[in-house]
Amino acid sequence: MTPYTQLETFLNQENEWLPSLSLDCVIFGFHDHELKVLLLKYRNVDALALPGGFVHKEESIDEAAGRVLRERTGLTDIYLEQFYVFGQKERQNHLFNKTIIEAQGFQLPADHWFIRRYVSVGYYALVDFLDVIPSPDYLSDSIDWYDVQTMPPLLLDHGQIVRKALDTLRTLLEHNPAGFGRRAAPLLPDTFTMADLQRLYETILDQKLLRTNFQRKMLSLKVLERVDKKRTGKAHKAPYLYRFKPWQ
Amino acid sequence: MTPYTQLETFLNQENEWLPSLSLDCVIFGFHDHELKVLLLKYRNVDALALPGGFVHKEESIDEAAGRVLRERTGLTDIYLEQFYVFGQKERQNHLFNKTIIEAQGFQLPADHWFIRRYVSVGYYALVDFLDVIPSPDYLSDSIDWYDVQTMPPLLLDHGQIVRKALDTLRTLLEHNPAGFGRRAAPLLPDTFTMADLQRLYETILDQKLLRTNFQRKMLSLKVLERVDKKRTGKAHKAPYLYRFKPWQ
């Protein structure tokens, strides 16, 4: 099928979807000192957006989030978690949807299902951006990683959705390190040094932390366990390795 | 209007509402050592449920939550916060909705809007249950406070919704006391003793806490500020009073 036919088929599928409800996925990519977010560019539309989609009538919203991510970015086996529902009446998603479709050469009748009001459930995930290779779907020119601090303005309220996801992540990291540790598993090796962990914290919080304070605080939280050093000639100089205690 | 006419009018209002989307409100009531939840009994249905409803097409979901609570319980000026979206395909809300309506003497066609699948956004709030007097709406026989620990099984997945709200509240209280303090304002006097605060924590967590540990932990978090004692003859024997630091 050509992209045009694929889009035409999709636009005729009103009865496949739960009305009013959409999903948007904020995929944070971390590596070394960089925090990025996965954004796509719709064909013939000169602005970036989050990968998003709809919910099948026979599908849970969590299943839908995984499928939407897979179909739109090629990414699989990613643990997505809902973080907020964007339900402002001023979202104006119908104007945004209309723009995308018209850019593909279609005209939609004013009451078309695709340009009605949608309330969007935001999902987020954390991955190592070196571990995954996103690929654009038939509606997109490109899909790529953008630095969170310097990303350009996004379509619709997607900038606000990214900020809310980042707030959620920072609150988790500052107030609930055990909960953060569970979700951050894809970002760290099985065992890691205190410096590895500090780098992750600093990148997500976008601020430098004092090494001694950070170490004292992390140890006092009792969420880490120290792993035996490898027995090498220089073992006494190597930093300690840690892992998050098992999820109970 | 009789309840029958009111319900008939409502059932004809398909075009008023965003399809697929409902709201459920978990109103926790605290006083002294008791934590309760506000539940209603539908007319002629022998089980309890949360107050819930739908979203007008021209209304944000937060506005809808406030309106639903007001219409169904008579409560106003309550700060509601969304905490989770219940979107399992196994929710079976259509069977539940059908039961309620048939109990009022109506038969609905199989494709009626009211008995389709709904994804429900959960909202919660904390109030002092002595401060508010709920009143039932035209669909309900009664609305009342029930002890959270001993409440009977609820209709649909409403028991699960209450547990998830309670989990959210406990996570907040354990990991983010400043965030909890902002939301707990209606439950405490402007200034309170450490014992008042401990009683609130113990009631929500449903466990006893050691007085000295509790005091040390709360003070170490630096979210409280101590208020000058009143100058009375016995002032030196009175406990210190505290308040949560202003929201920044």
Short mmCIF file of C-alpha atoms in Angstrom, two decimals:
data_model
loop_
_atom_site.label_atom_id
_atom_site.label_comp_id
_atom_site.label_asym_id
_atom_site.label_seq_id
_atom_site.Cartn_x
_atom_site.Cartn_y
_atom_site.Cartn_z
CA MET A 1 0.00 0.00 0.00
CA THR A 2 1.20 3.53 -0.69
CA PRO A 3 1.20 6.00 2.21
CA TYR A 4 -1.78 7.69 0.55
CA THR A 5 -3.81 4.45 0.52
CA GLN A 6 -2.74 3.62 4.07
CA LEU A 7 -3.92 7.01 5.27
CA GLU A 8 -7.18 6.69 3.31
CA THR A 9 -7.84 3.30 4.94
CA PHE A 10 -7.09 4.72 8.37
CA LEU A 11 -9.40 7.70 7.89
CA ASN A 12 -12.26 5.31 7.05
CA GLN A 13 -11.79 3.30 10.26
CA GLU A 14 -13.97 5.37 12.60
CA ASN A 15 -15.60 2.25 14.03
CA GLU A 16 -12.28 0.68 15.01
CA TRP A 17 -11.53 3.22 17.73
CA LEU A 18 -12.87 4.40 21.05
CA PRO A 19 -14.07 7.96 20.36
CA SER A 20 -12.66 10.98 22.29
CA LEU A 21 -9.59 9.21 23.60
CA SER A 22 -6.03 9.48 22.29
CA LEU A 23 -2.58 8.58 23.64
CA ASP A 24 0.74 10.37 23.46
CA CYS A 25 4.08 8.73 24.23
CA VAL A 26 7.00 10.63 25.77
CA ILE A 27 10.06 8.41 25.27
CA PHE A 28 13.04 9.76 27.14
CA GLY A 29 16.43 8.59 25.89
CA PHE A 30 19.43 8.78 28.17
CA HIS A 31 23.08 8.08 27.54
CA ASP A 32 26.14 9.44 29.27
CA HIS A 33 25.32 13.12 29.97
CA GLU A 34 22.47 13.50 27.53
CA LEU A 35 18.71 13.39 28.02
CA LYS A 36 16.71 13.27 24.81
CA VAL A 37 13.12 12.82 23.73
CA LEU A 38 11.79 10.98 20.70
CA LEU A 39 9.97 13.27 18.26
CA LEU A 40 8.60 12.80 14.77
CA LYS A 41 8.06 15.10 11.82
CA TYR A 42 4.83 14.56 9.89
CA ARG A 43 5.22 14.56 6.12
CA ASN A 44 4.92 18.09 4.70
CA VAL A 45 4.44 19.61 8.17
CA ASP A 46 7.32 21.72 9.35
CA ALA A 47 7.14 21.03 13.08
CA LEU A 48 7.77 18.19 15.52
CA ALA A 49 5.31 16.14 17.53
CA LEU A 50 5.14 13.20 19.95
CA PRO A 51 4.25 9.76 18.60
CA GLY A 52 0.58 9.27 19.41
CA GLY A 53 -2.53 7.38 18.38
CA PHE A 54 -5.87 5.92 19.40
CA VAL A 55 -7.36 3.03 21.37
CA HIS A 56 -9.00 0.04 19.66
CA LYS A 57 -12.45 -0.79 20.97
CA GLU A 58 -11.22 -4.20 22.17
CA GLU A 59 -7.94 -3.08 23.70
CA SER A 60 -6.90 -1.80 27.12
CA ILE A 61 -5.34 1.66 27.12
CA ASP A 62 -1.98 0.20 28.27
CA GLU A 63 -2.00 -2.27 25.37
CA ALA A 64 -2.89 0.59 23.02
CA ALA A 65 0.08 2.63 24.23
CA GLY A 66 2.49 -0.24 23.46
CA ARG A 67 0.95 -0.81 20.03
CA VAL A 68 0.95 2.90 19.12
CA LEU A 69 4.61 3.15 20.05
CA ARG A 70 5.47 0.03 18.03
CA GLU A 71 3.52 1.11 14.94
CA ARG A 72 4.76 4.68 14.91
CA THR A 73 8.39 4.25 15.94
CA GLY A 74 9.32 0.58 15.51
CA LEU A 75 10.19 0.30 19.22
CA THR A 76 9.10 -2.84 21.08
CA ASP A 77 9.33 -4.21 24.62
CA ILE A 78 9.37 -0.81 26.29
CA TYR A 79 7.75 -0.36 29.69
CA LEU A 80 5.32 2.53 29.29
CA GLU A 81 3.62 4.14 32.25
CA GLN A 82 0.72 6.57 32.23
CA PHE A 83 1.46 9.86 34.00
CA TYR A 84 -1.32 12.38 33.27
CA VAL A 85 -4.47 13.01 31.26
CA PHE A 86 -4.54 16.12 29.09
CA GLY A 87 -8.18 17.13 28.95
CA GLN A 88 -8.28 20.91 28.60
CA LYS A 89 -11.08 22.06 26.33
CA GLU A 90 -8.57 24.53 24.79
CA ARG A 91 -6.32 21.76 23.45
CA GLN A 92 -7.57 22.44 19.90
CA ASN A 93 -6.36 19.06 18.72
CA HIS A 94 -8.89 19.17 15.87
CA LEU A 95 -7.02 22.08 14.21
CA PHE A 96 -3.76 20.22 14.60
CA ASN A 97 -5.20 16.98 13.19
CA LYS A 98 -6.73 18.89 10.28
CA THR A 99 -3.35 20.46 9.43
CA ILE A 100 -1.62 17.09 9.36
CA ILE A 101 -4.21 15.50 7.10
CA GLU A 102 -4.48 18.43 4.71
CA ALA A 103 -0.66 18.40 4.39
CA GLN A 104 -1.05 14.89 2.96
CA GLY A 105 -3.45 16.13 0.30
CA PHE A 106 -6.78 15.15 1.91
CA GLN A 107 -9.80 17.27 2.70
CA LEU A 108 -11.95 16.16 5.63
CA PRO A 109 -15.63 16.97 6.16
CA ALA A 110 -16.21 19.19 9.22
CA ASP A 111 -17.70 16.34 11.28
CA HIS A 112 -15.03 13.76 10.42
CA TRP A 113 -14.09 11.61 13.45
CA PHE A 114 -10.39 12.44 13.16
CA ILE A 115 -10.94 16.16 13.75
CA ARG A 116 -13.17 15.93 16.82
CA ARG A 117 -12.02 16.73 20.35
CA TYR A 118 -9.68 14.20 21.94
CA VAL A 119 -8.63 13.84 25.57
CA SER A 120 -5.12 12.42 25.59
CA VAL A 121 -3.57 10.05 28.09
CA GLY A 122 0.18 10.69 28.43
CA TYR A 123 2.52 7.69 28.73
CA TYR A 124 6.25 7.87 29.35
CA ALA A 125 9.23 5.55 29.28
CA LEU A 126 12.98 5.67 29.82
CA VAL A 127 15.42 3.98 27.46
CA ASP A 128 19.10 4.10 26.59
CA PHE A 129 19.00 5.82 23.22
CA LEU A 130 21.91 3.75 21.96
CA ASP A 131 19.85 0.58 22.49
CA VAL A 132 17.00 1.45 20.15
CA ILE A 133 16.73 2.52 16.51
CA PRO A 134 13.42 4.26 15.79
CA SER A 135 11.96 4.14 12.28
CA PRO A 136 9.31 6.52 10.89
CA ASP A 137 5.85 5.26 9.90
CA TYR A 138 3.94 6.08 6.71
CA LEU A 139 2.76 9.46 8.05
CA SER A 140 6.19 10.71 9.10
CA ASP A 141 9.24 12.04 7.28
CA SER A 142 11.53 11.31 10.18
CA ILE A 143 11.66 10.24 13.80
CA ASP A 144 14.64 11.11 15.89
CA TRP A 145 16.10 11.98 19.30
CA TYR A 146 16.14 15.64 20.36
CA ASP A 147 17.88 17.13 23.37
CA VAL A 148 15.22 17.90 26.00
CA GLN A 149 16.80 21.23 26.97
CA THR A 150 17.03 22.61 23.44
CA MET A 151 14.15 20.97 21.58
CA PRO A 152 12.22 23.29 19.24
CA PRO A 153 8.58 24.25 19.96
CA LEU A 154 6.28 21.27 19.41
CA LEU A 155 2.87 21.04 17.78
CA LEU A 156 -0.33 21.37 19.84
CA ASP A 157 0.25 20.95 23.62
CA HIS A 158 3.04 18.42 23.10
CA GLY A 159 5.64 20.73 24.65
CA GLN A 160 3.49 20.86 27.80
CA ILE A 161 3.13 17.06 27.73
CA VAL A 162 6.93 16.63 27.60
CA ARG A 163 7.39 19.09 30.51
CA LYS A 164 4.77 17.29 32.61
CA ALA A 165 6.48 13.94 31.93
CA LEU A 166 9.82 15.45 32.93
CA ASP A 167 8.28 16.87 36.13
CA THR A 168 6.88 13.42 36.92
CA LEU A 169 10.28 11.84 36.39
CA ARG A 170 12.07 14.46 38.52
CA THR A 171 9.55 14.12 41.35
CA LEU A 172 10.04 10.36 41.30
CA LEU A 173 13.82 10.67 41.31
CA GLU A 174 13.86 13.23 44.13
CA HIS A 175 11.20 11.75 46.36
CA ASN A 176 11.03 8.07 45.58
CA PRO A 177 14.46 6.72 44.52
CA ALA A 178 13.34 3.10 44.89
CA GLY A 179 10.48 3.70 42.48
CA PHE A 180 12.84 5.54 40.17
CA GLY A 181 15.37 2.69 40.35
CA ARG A 182 12.81 0.21 39.08
CA ARG A 183 11.97 2.38 36.09
CA ALA A 184 15.58 3.38 35.42
CA ALA A 185 16.75 -0.22 34.99
CA PRO A 186 17.18 0.12 31.17
CA LEU A 187 19.47 3.13 31.70
CA LEU A 188 22.10 1.56 33.91
CA PRO A 189 24.17 -1.61 33.68
CA ASP A 190 23.17 -4.39 36.09
CA THR A 191 25.77 -3.05 38.51
CA PHE A 192 26.97 0.52 38.44
CA THR A 193 29.22 2.93 40.28
CA MET A 194 27.98 5.81 42.40
CA ALA A 195 29.38 8.09 39.68
CA ASP A 196 27.20 6.38 37.03
CA LEU A 197 24.12 6.96 39.17
CA GLN A 198 25.07 10.55 39.92
CA ARG A 199 25.50 11.25 36.20
CA LEU A 200 21.97 9.95 35.57
CA TYR A 201 20.51 12.10 38.36
CA GLU A 202 22.40 15.18 37.21
CA THR A 203 21.27 14.75 33.62
CA ILE A 204 17.60 14.32 34.45
CA LEU A 205 17.61 17.13 37.05
CA ASP A 206 19.76 19.30 34.76
CA GLN A 207 21.96 20.38 37.68
CA LYS A 208 25.31 19.48 39.21
CA LEU A 209 25.23 17.64 42.55
CA LEU A 210 27.98 17.46 45.16
CA ARG A 211 29.61 14.02 45.08
CA THR A 212 29.83 13.49 48.84
CA ASN A 213 26.29 14.72 49.52
CA PHE A 214 24.90 12.60 46.72
CA GLN A 215 26.66 9.48 47.96
CA ARG A 216 25.57 10.06 51.57
CA LYS A 217 21.97 10.66 50.55
CA MET A 218 21.74 7.63 48.25
CA LEU A 219 23.24 5.33 50.88
CA SER A 220 20.96 6.69 53.62
CA LEU A 221 17.90 5.83 51.52
CA LYS A 222 18.77 2.13 51.76
CA VAL A 223 17.61 1.40 48.21
CA LEU A 224 21.05 0.33 46.95
CA GLU A 225 23.07 -2.75 47.81
CA ARG A 226 26.82 -2.96 47.36
CA VAL A 227 28.11 -5.73 45.14
CA ASP A 228 31.43 -7.53 45.75
CA LYS A 229 34.30 -6.11 43.73
CA LYS A 230 35.80 -8.22 41.01
CA ARG A 231 39.08 -9.79 42.11
CA THR A 232 41.61 -8.07 39.88
CA GLY A 233 45.12 -6.90 40.67
CA LYS A 234 43.87 -3.32 40.99
CA ALA A 235 40.67 -4.16 42.81
CA HIS A 236 41.50 -2.03 45.83
CA LYS A 237 41.52 1.06 43.60
CA ALA A 238 38.31 0.31 41.73
CA PRO A 239 35.15 2.11 42.87
CA TYR A 240 32.43 0.11 44.59
CA LEU A 241 29.67 -1.30 42.43
CA TYR A 242 26.01 -1.10 43.42
CA ARG A 243 22.64 -2.30 42.27
CA PHE A 244 19.11 -1.37 43.26
CA LYS A 245 17.64 -3.74 45.81
CA PRO A 246 15.08 -6.14 44.31
CA TRP A 247 11.56 -4.80 43.89
CA GLN A 248 9.46 -6.09 46.78
CA MET B 1 -39.20 16.84 37.33
CA THR B 2 -39.64 13.40 38.83
CA PRO B 3 -36.54 11.21 39.07
CA TYR B 4 -38.02 9.13 36.22
CA THR B 5 -38.28 12.17 33.91
CA GLN B 6 -34.84 13.39 34.93
CA LEU B 7 -33.34 10.03 34.04
CA GLU B 8 -35.26 9.91 30.76
CA THR B 9 -33.91 13.36 29.84
CA PHE B 10 -30.39 12.30 30.74
CA LEU B 11 -30.59 9.11 28.68
CA ASN B 12 -31.56 11.17 25.63
CA GLN B 13 -28.54 13.47 25.97
CA GLU B 14 -26.02 11.44 23.98
CA ASN B 15 -24.82 14.52 22.10
CA GLU B 16 -24.04 16.44 25.30
CA TRP B 17 -21.13 14.20 26.29
CA LEU B 18 -17.69 13.21 25.08
CA PRO B 19 -18.06 9.54 24.19
CA SER B 20 -15.91 6.81 25.85
CA LEU B 21 -14.82 8.94 28.77
CA SER B 22 -16.14 8.86 32.33
CA LEU B 23 -14.93 10.14 35.70
CA ASP B 24 -15.02 8.62 39.17
CA CYS B 25 -14.44 10.59 42.37
CA VAL B 26 -12.81 9.08 45.45
CA ILE B 27 -13.53 11.50 48.30
CA PHE B 28 -11.61 10.54 51.41
CA GLY B 29 -12.99 11.89 54.66
CA PHE B 30 -10.75 12.14 57.69
CA HIS B 31 -11.49 13.09 61.27
CA ASP B 32 -9.73 12.14 64.45
CA HIS B 33 -8.71 8.49 63.94
CA GLU B 34 -11.07 7.66 61.10
CA LEU B 35 -10.51 7.49 57.36
CA LYS B 36 -13.69 7.17 55.32
CA VAL B 37 -14.74 7.23 51.71
CA LEU B 38 -17.89 8.71 50.20
CA LEU B 39 -20.11 6.07 48.55
CA LEU B 40 -23.60 6.13 47.12
CA LYS B 41 -26.32 3.56 46.74
CA TYR B 42 -28.25 3.67 43.46
CA ARG B 43 -32.01 3.39 43.80
CA ASN B 44 -33.12 -0.27 43.81
CA VAL B 45 -29.54 -1.53 43.49
CA ASP B 46 -28.24 -3.32 46.54
CA ALA B 47 -24.58 -2.30 46.32
CA LEU B 48 -22.41 0.76 46.75
CA ALA B 49 -20.52 2.78 44.14
CA LEU B 50 -18.37 5.87 43.76
CA PRO B 51 -19.96 9.11 42.56
CA GLY B 52 -19.13 9.36 38.87
CA GLY B 53 -20.27 10.88 35.60
CA PHE B 54 -19.33 12.14 32.16
CA VAL B 55 -17.58 15.07 30.46
CA HIS B 56 -19.51 17.75 28.55
CA LYS B 57 -18.22 18.39 25.06
CA GLU B 58 -17.31 21.98 26.01
CA GLU B 59 -15.76 21.29 29.38
CA SER B 60 -12.24 20.38 30.57
CA ILE B 61 -11.99 17.07 32.41
CA ASP B 62 -11.03 18.89 35.64
CA GLU B 63 -14.12 21.11 35.39
CA ALA B 64 -16.20 18.01 34.72
CA ALA B 65 -14.87 16.32 37.86
CA GLY B 66 -15.91 19.31 40.01
CA ARG B 67 -19.35 19.46 38.40
CA VAL B 68 -19.94 15.69 38.71
CA LEU B 69 -19.07 15.82 42.38
CA ARG B 70 -21.34 18.83 42.96
CA GLU B 71 -24.31 17.35 41.08
CA ARG B 72 -24.06 13.89 42.60
CA THR B 73 -23.13 14.71 46.19
CA GLY B 74 -23.88 18.38 46.80
CA LEU B 75 -20.22 19.04 47.71
CA THR B 76 -18.61 22.22 46.37
CA ASP B 77 -15.19 23.91 46.51
CA ILE B 78 -13.26 20.68 46.85
CA TYR B 79 -9.80 20.40 45.30
CA LEU B 80 -9.93 17.28 43.13
CA GLU B 81 -6.82 15.79 41.60
CA GLN B 82 -6.60 13.12 38.90
CA PHE B 83 -4.57 10.08 39.94
CA TYR B 84 -5.05 7.29 37.38
CA VAL B 85 -6.96 6.23 34.27
CA PHE B 86 -8.86 2.95 34.43
CA GLY B 87 -8.86 1.65 30.89
CA GLN B 88 -8.88 -2.15 31.11
CA LYS B 89 -11.00 -3.73 28.39
CA GLU B 90 -12.36 -6.09 31.10
CA ARG B 91 -13.96 -3.26 33.10
CA GLN B 92 -17.42 -4.36 31.88
CA ASN B 93 -18.89 -0.99 32.77
CA HIS B 94 -21.70 -1.55 30.24
CA LEU B 95 -23.14 -4.43 32.34
CA PHE B 96 -22.96 -2.26 35.43
CA ASN B 97 -24.60 0.70 33.69
CA LYS B 98 -27.32 -1.58 32.31
CA THR B 99 -28.08 -2.92 35.81
CA ILE B 100 -28.47 0.56 37.26
CA ILE B 101 -30.79 1.73 34.51
CA GLU B 102 -32.94 -1.40 34.48
CA ALA B 103 -33.34 -1.09 38.25
CA GLN B 104 -35.04 2.26 37.56
CA GLY B 105 -37.55 0.59 35.25
CA PHE B 106 -35.95 1.43 31.88
CA GLN B 107 -34.97 -0.89 29.03
CA LEU B 108 -32.10 0.30 26.84
CA PRO B 109 -31.44 -0.77 23.24
CA ALA B 110 -28.21 -2.77 22.89
CA ASP B 111 -26.38 0.10 21.17
CA HIS B 112 -27.47 2.84 23.62
CA TRP B 113 -24.65 5.31 24.40
CA PHE B 114 -24.94 4.77 28.15
CA ILE B 115 -24.03 1.09 27.92
CA ARG B 116 -20.95 1.38 25.72
CA ARG B 117 -17.39 0.99 26.95
CA TYR B 118 -16.04 3.83 29.10
CA VAL B 119 -12.48 4.58 30.14
CA SER B 120 -12.63 6.29 33.52
CA VAL B 121 -10.36 8.98 34.89
CA GLY B 122 -10.04 8.68 38.68
CA TYR B 123 -10.01 11.88 40.79
CA TYR B 124 -9.44 12.06 44.51
CA ALA B 125 -9.77 14.61 47.27
CA LEU B 126 -9.26 14.84 51.02
CA VAL B 127 -11.79 16.53 53.30
CA ASP B 128 -12.70 16.64 56.97
CA PHE B 129 -15.92 14.63 56.97
CA LEU B 130 -17.39 16.83 59.70
CA ASP B 131 -17.10 19.83 57.38
CA VAL B 132 -19.32 18.56 54.59
CA ILE B 133 -22.83 17.17 54.38
CA PRO B 134 -23.35 15.11 51.23
CA SER B 135 -26.83 14.80 49.71
CA PRO B 136 -27.99 12.11 47.26
CA ASP B 137 -29.01 12.97 43.69
CA TYR B 138 -32.10 11.75 41.83
CA LEU B 139 -30.46 8.39 40.96
CA SER B 140 -29.37 7.53 44.49
CA ASP B 141 -31.12 6.32 47.62
CA SER B 142 -28.32 7.47 49.87
CA ILE B 143 -24.83 8.84 49.93
CA ASP B 144 -22.71 8.41 53.01
CA TRP B 145 -19.27 7.96 54.55
CA TYR B 146 -17.92 4.41 54.92
CA ASP B 147 -14.84 3.33 56.81
CA VAL B 148 -12.10 2.56 54.24
CA GLN B 149 -10.89 -0.52 56.10
CA THR B 150 -14.29 -2.17 56.42
CA MET B 151 -16.22 -0.94 53.39
CA PRO B 152 -18.34 -3.60 51.65
CA PRO B 153 -17.48 -4.80 48.11
CA LEU B 154 -18.25 -2.07 45.55
CA LEU B 155 -19.84 -2.28 42.12
CA LEU B 156 -17.70 -2.69 39.00
CA ASP B 157 -13.98 -1.92 39.56
CA HIS B 158 -14.77 0.79 42.12
CA GLY B 159 -13.06 -1.17 44.92
CA GLN B 160 -9.88 -1.20 42.84
CA ILE B 161 -10.26 2.54 42.14
CA VAL B 162 -10.48 3.27 45.90
CA ARG B 163 -7.39 1.11 46.58
CA LYS B 164 -5.40 2.85 43.84
CA ALA B 165 -6.38 6.26 45.26
CA LEU B 166 -5.33 5.13 48.73
CA ASP B 167 -2.00 3.86 47.34
CA THR B 168 -1.46 7.24 45.66
CA LEU B 169 -2.18 9.04 48.91
CA ARG B 170 0.12 6.77 50.94
CA THR B 171 2.97 7.13 48.43
CA LEU B 172 2.60 10.89 48.60
CA LEU B 173 2.59 10.90 52.38
CA GLU B 174 5.61 8.61 52.67
CA HIS B 175 7.73 10.05 49.90
CA ASN B 176 6.64 13.63 49.42
CA PRO B 177 5.43 15.14 52.72
CA ALA B 178 5.53 18.69 51.32
CA GLY B 179 3.22 17.64 48.48
CA PHE B 180 1.04 15.83 50.98
CA GLY B 181 0.96 18.89 53.26
CA ARG B 182 -0.50 21.03 50.49
CA ARG B 183 -3.27 18.55 49.81
CA ALA B 184 -3.92 17.79 53.49
CA ALA B 185 -4.67 21.43 54.35
CA PRO B 186 -8.44 20.81 54.76
CA LEU B 187 -7.70 18.05 57.30
CA LEU B 188 -5.68 20.01 59.81
CA PRO B 189 -6.21 23.29 61.63
CA ASP B 190 -4.02 26.19 60.42
CA THR B 191 -1.54 25.28 63.13
CA PHE B 192 -1.33 21.82 64.62
CA THR B 193 0.67 19.78 67.08
CA MET B 194 3.04 16.99 66.10
CA ALA B 195 0.49 14.62 67.66
CA ASP B 196 -2.24 15.90 65.33
CA LEU B 197 -0.03 15.26 62.33
CA GLN B 198 1.02 11.84 63.57
CA ARG B 199 -2.64 10.86 64.03
CA LEU B 200 -3.33 11.81 60.39
CA TYR B 201 -0.35 9.80 59.14
CA GLU B 202 -1.26 6.78 61.28
CA THR B 203 -4.85 6.82 60.10
CA ILE B 204 -3.99 7.01 56.40
CA LEU B 205 -1.18 4.45 56.67
CA ASP B 206 -3.31 2.27 58.97
CA GLN B 207 -0.37 1.63 61.27
CA LYS B 208 1.04 2.91 64.54
CA LEU B 209 4.20 5.03 64.36
CA LEU B 210 6.76 5.66 67.09
CA ARG B 211 6.37 9.19 68.43
CA THR B 212 10.06 10.06 68.64
CA ASN B 213 10.89 8.61 65.20
CA PHE B 214 7.95 10.36 63.63
CA GLN B 215 8.90 13.72 65.15
CA ARG B 216 12.57 13.35 64.13
CA LYS B 217 11.65 12.37 60.58
CA MET B 218 9.10 15.16 60.07
CA LEU B 219 11.52 17.79 61.40
CA SER B 220 14.38 16.48 59.25
CA LEU B 221 12.28 16.92 56.11
CA LYS B 222 12.18 20.68 56.69
CA VAL B 223 8.61 21.01 55.44
CA LEU B 224 7.21 22.24 58.77
CA GLU B 225 7.76 25.54 60.53
CA ARG B 226 7.26 26.02 64.24
CA VAL B 227 4.82 28.69 65.31
CA ASP B 228 5.24 30.77 68.47
CA LYS B 229 3.28 29.48 71.41
CA LYS B 230 0.46 31.54 72.76
CA ARG B 231 1.47 33.41 75.90
CA THR B 232 -0.67 31.79 78.54
CA GLY B 233 0.13 30.91 82.12
CA LYS B 234 0.69 27.28 81.20
CA ALA B 235 2.51 27.95 77.93
CA HIS B 236 5.64 26.11 78.97
CA LYS B 237 3.65 22.88 79.21
CA ALA B 238 1.76 23.20 75.93
CA PRO B 239 3.10 21.27 72.92
CA TYR B 240 4.67 23.20 70.07
CA LEU B 241 2.45 24.19 67.19
CA TYR B 242 3.51 23.79 63.57
CA ARG B 243 2.31 24.61 60.11
CA PHE B 244 3.40 23.47 56.67
CA LYS B 245 5.79 25.92 55.01
CA PRO B 246 4.13 27.97 52.27
CA TRP B 247 3.84 26.34 48.87
CA GLN B 248 6.65 27.63 46.67
#
